[in-house]
CSV table of C-alpha atoms in Angstrom, one decimal:
chain,number,residue,atom,x,y,z
A,1,TYR,CA,-90.0,-23.7,67.4
A,2,GLN,CA,-91.6,-20.4,68.3
A,3,ALA,CA,-90.4,-18.6,65.2
A,4,ALA,CA,-91.1,-21.2,62.5
A,5,PRO,CA,-89.8,-21.6,59.8
A,6,TRP,CA,-86.6,-20.3,61.5
A,7,ASP,CA,-84.5,-22.9,63.3
A,8,ALA,CA,-80.9,-23.5,64.4
A,9,PRO,CA,-78.7,-25.7,62.1
A,10,THR,CA,-76.4,-26.7,65.0
A,11,MET,CA,-76.8,-27.7,68.7
A,12,GLY,CA,-76.4,-23.9,69.5
A,13,THR,CA,-79.3,-22.4,71.4
A,14,SER,CA,-80.1,-19.3,69.5
A,15,ASP,CA,-83.0,-17.2,70.9
A,16,TYR,CA,-86.3,-15.7,69.7
A,17,LEU,CA,-87.2,-12.4,71.5
A,18,ASN,CA,-90.5,-10.7,71.1
A,19,ALA,CA,-92.7,-8.0,72.7
A,20,CYS,CA,-95.4,-10.6,73.2
A,21,ALA,CA,-93.2,-12.8,75.4
A,22,PRO,CA,-95.2,-14.1,78.4
A,23,VAL,CA,-94.7,-12.2,81.7
A,24,LEU,CA,-93.1,-15.5,83.0
A,25,PHE,CA,-90.3,-15.0,80.5
A,26,PRO,CA,-88.9,-11.5,80.8
A,27,SER,CA,-85.5,-12.8,79.6
A,28,VAL,CA,-86.8,-12.9,76.0
A,29,ASN,CA,-88.9,-9.7,75.9
A,30,VAL,CA,-88.5,-6.8,73.6
A,31,PRO,CA,-87.2,-4.1,74.1
A,32,GLN,CA,-85.9,-5.0,77.6
A,33,ASN,CA,-84.5,-8.5,78.0
A,34,GLU,CA,-81.8,-10.5,79.8
A,35,GLN,CA,-79.1,-9.3,77.5
A,36,GLY,CA,-80.0,-5.6,77.4
A,37,TYR,CA,-82.3,-3.1,75.8
A,38,GLN,CA,-83.0,-2.8,72.1
A,39,THR,CA,-86.2,-1.9,70.2
A,40,ALA,CA,-87.0,-4.0,67.1
A,41,LEU,CA,-85.9,-2.4,63.9
A,42,THR,CA,-89.3,-3.3,62.5
A,43,GLY,CA,-92.1,-5.4,64.0
A,44,ALA,CA,-92.1,-6.6,67.5
A,45,GLY,CA,-89.3,-9.2,67.6
A,46,TYR,CA,-85.8,-10.3,66.6
A,47,THR,CA,-83.5,-13.2,67.2
A,48,GLY,CA,-80.4,-13.4,69.4
A,49,ILE,CA,-77.2,-15.4,68.9
A,50,ILE,CA,-73.9,-15.9,70.6
A,51,PRO,CA,-71.3,-15.7,67.8
A,52,LEU,CA,-68.3,-15.8,70.2
A,53,SER,CA,-68.4,-17.5,73.6
A,54,ALA,CA,-66.2,-18.0,76.6
A,55,ALA,CA,-66.4,-21.7,75.6
A,56,ALA,CA,-63.9,-22.4,72.9
A,57,ASP,CA,-65.3,-22.2,69.3
A,58,TYR,CA,-68.9,-22.3,70.5
A,59,ARG,CA,-71.2,-20.7,67.8
A,60,GLU,CA,-74.9,-20.1,67.5
A,61,TYR,CA,-76.7,-19.6,64.2
A,62,VAL,CA,-80.2,-19.0,62.8
A,63,GLN,CA,-81.5,-20.5,59.6
A,64,ALA,CA,-84.6,-20.1,57.4
A,65,PRO,CA,-85.8,-21.3,54.1
A,66,LEU,CA,-86.1,-18.6,51.3
A,67,THR,CA,-89.5,-18.0,49.8
A,68,SER,CA,-88.2,-19.4,46.5
A,69,PRO,CA,-84.9,-20.8,45.2
A,70,LEU,CA,-82.4,-18.4,43.7
A,71,VAL,CA,-81.9,-18.3,39.9
A,72,ALA,CA,-78.5,-19.1,38.5
A,73,SER,CA,-76.3,-16.1,37.4
A,74,THR,CA,-78.8,-13.7,38.9
A,75,PRO,CA,-77.6,-11.0,41.4
A,76,TYR,CA,-79.3,-10.8,44.8
A,77,LEU,CA,-78.9,-8.3,47.6
A,78,VAL,CA,-78.5,-10.1,50.9
A,79,LYS,CA,-78.9,-8.0,54.0
A,80,PHE,CA,-79.6,-8.2,57.7
A,81,TYR,CA,-79.1,-5.9,60.7
A,82,VAL,CA,-77.2,-6.6,63.9
A,83,SER,CA,-77.1,-4.9,67.3
A,84,LEU,CA,-74.6,-5.8,70.0
A,85,ALA,CA,-76.3,-6.5,73.3
A,86,ASP,CA,-75.6,-4.2,76.2
A,87,SER,CA,-74.4,-7.1,78.3
A,88,SER,CA,-71.6,-8.2,75.9
A,89,ILE,CA,-68.1,-8.1,77.2
A,90,VAL,CA,-66.7,-8.1,73.7
A,91,ALA,CA,-67.7,-7.1,70.2
A,92,ILE,CA,-66.5,-9.1,67.1
A,93,ASP,CA,-66.0,-8.6,63.4
A,94,ARG,CA,-67.2,-10.8,60.5
A,95,LEU,CA,-70.8,-11.8,61.0
A,96,GLY,CA,-72.1,-13.3,57.8
A,97,ALA,CA,-74.8,-15.0,55.8
A,98,TYR,CA,-74.5,-18.3,53.9
A,99,LEU,CA,-76.9,-19.3,51.2
A,100,SER,CA,-77.3,-23.1,50.7
A,101,VAL,CA,-79.2,-25.6,48.6
A,102,GLY,CA,-81.3,-27.3,51.3
A,103,PRO,CA,-80.9,-26.7,55.0
A,104,VAL,CA,-77.6,-26.8,56.7
A,105,GLY,CA,-77.6,-29.6,59.3
A,106,PRO,CA,-78.7,-30.6,61.7
A,107,VAL,CA,-75.0,-30.5,62.8
A,108,PRO,CA,-74.5,-32.4,66.1
A,109,ASN,CA,-72.1,-29.9,67.7
A,110,TYR,CA,-71.5,-26.2,68.5
A,111,ALA,CA,-68.5,-25.6,66.4
A,112,PRO,CA,-68.2,-23.0,63.6
A,113,LEU,CA,-69.9,-24.2,60.5
A,114,ALA,CA,-67.3,-25.4,57.9
A,115,VAL,CA,-68.8,-23.3,55.1
A,116,THR,CA,-67.8,-20.0,53.5
A,117,PRO,CA,-70.4,-17.2,53.8
A,118,GLN,CA,-71.2,-15.4,50.6
A,119,VAL,CA,-71.8,-12.2,52.6
A,120,GLU,CA,-69.7,-11.1,55.6
A,121,SER,CA,-69.0,-7.9,57.4
A,122,PRO,CA,-65.4,-6.7,57.0
A,123,ALA,CA,-62.4,-8.2,58.9
A,124,ASN,CA,-61.1,-6.1,61.8
A,125,VAL,CA,-64.1,-3.8,61.8
A,126,PRO,CA,-65.9,-4.7,65.0
A,127,LEU,CA,-69.7,-4.6,65.1
A,128,ALA,CA,-69.8,-2.6,68.3
A,129,ASN,CA,-73.1,-0.6,67.9
A,130,SER,CA,-75.2,-1.4,71.0
A,131,ALA,CA,-77.4,1.7,70.7
A,132,GLY,CA,-78.9,0.9,67.3
A,133,TRP,CA,-78.7,-1.4,64.3
A,134,THR,CA,-75.9,-1.9,61.9
A,135,LEU,CA,-76.5,-3.1,58.3
A,136,VAL,CA,-74.5,-6.1,57.0
A,137,SER,CA,-75.1,-6.6,53.3
A,138,GLY,CA,-73.6,-7.7,50.0
A,139,VAL,CA,-74.6,-8.7,46.5
A,140,VAL,CA,-74.3,-12.4,45.6
A,141,VAL,CA,-74.5,-13.9,42.1
A,142,ALA,CA,-76.5,-17.1,42.6
A,143,SER,CA,-75.1,-20.5,41.6
A,144,GLY,CA,-78.7,-21.5,41.3
A,145,GLY,CA,-81.0,-23.4,43.6
A,146,GLU,CA,-80.0,-21.8,46.9
A,147,ASP,CA,-83.1,-22.0,49.1
A,148,HIS,CA,-81.9,-21.4,52.7
A,149,ILE,CA,-80.0,-18.7,54.6
A,150,VAL,CA,-77.8,-19.2,57.7
A,151,ILE,CA,-76.6,-16.2,59.7
A,152,GLY,CA,-73.8,-16.2,62.3
A,153,SER,CA,-70.0,-16.2,62.7
A,154,PHE,CA,-68.3,-18.7,60.3
A,155,ARG,CA,-64.8,-18.0,61.7
A,156,ASP,CA,-63.1,-19.9,64.6
A,157,ASP,CA,-61.9,-18.1,67.7
A,158,ALA,CA,-58.4,-17.7,66.3
A,159,ASN,CA,-59.7,-15.9,63.2
A,160,THR,CA,-62.2,-13.6,65.0
A,161,SER,CA,-61.1,-10.1,66.1
A,162,THR,CA,-62.5,-8.7,69.3
A,163,VAL,CA,-62.7,-5.3,71.1
A,164,PRO,CA,-64.1,-4.6,74.5
A,165,GLY,CA,-67.9,-4.4,74.6
A,166,PRO,CA,-70.2,-2.3,76.7
A,167,GLY,CA,-71.0,-5.0,79.3
A,168,LEU,CA,-69.6,-7.5,81.7
A,169,TRP,CA,-71.4,-10.7,80.7
A,170,PRO,CA,-68.7,-13.4,80.9
A,171,GLY,CA,-70.4,-15.4,78.2
A,172,GLY,CA,-68.8,-13.4,75.4
A,173,ALA,CA,-70.6,-11.6,72.6
A,174,TYR,CA,-74.4,-11.6,72.1
A,175,TYR,CA,-76.0,-10.0,69.0
A,176,TYR,CA,-79.6,-9.3,68.1
A,177,ILE,CA,-80.5,-10.0,64.4
A,178,ASP,CA,-83.4,-8.3,62.6
A,179,ASP,CA,-84.8,-7.6,59.1
A,180,VAL,CA,-83.2,-10.4,57.1
A,181,SER,CA,-83.8,-10.3,53.3
A,182,VAL,CA,-82.6,-11.7,50.0
A,183,GLU,CA,-83.8,-9.5,47.1
A,184,GLN,CA,-83.3,-10.1,43.4
A,185,GLN,CA,-81.3,-7.2,41.8
A,186,ALA,CA,-81.3,-5.9,38.2
A,187,PRO,CA,-78.5,-7.5,36.2
A,188,VAL,CA,-75.4,-5.4,35.7
A,189,MET,CA,-75.0,-4.5,32.0
């Protein structure tokens, strides 16, 4: 509710972190917060999600409406940046973005969403950069009418690869997300 129109499509408790966080809430400050240290890629804030948890198949997502619906048969560049939090005990592969017609949810659980992301980082390539930001991107040809984006891990635990992370937080993997965009591209001739 502090980052409207962004929200969470499931019961997962994704976070909003910002340099203007009140002194009473240092856990959600930028650049230093409860999960580590990371400057915003641009601006003064970013979001944080748990895409893999110590709790079986627990997932957090962030969702937002697009500024206008996508046009059928038109290519769009979908991109966002991720940074693994310093506290994370593991890093994972395959964070992605799903474009939908209407919002996803509310889904009354914490399980992986049963949708296939149109953009996803590669399998077996861990997103392990905790010192900076890593781009996740892809070009999507719109079906038409897509007006929301959801970002997170759309794979269950059995289909998520992990490598050791930089921290010891027993909760799993925590990622910061910043600079999300969906931009129309020139058609390929």
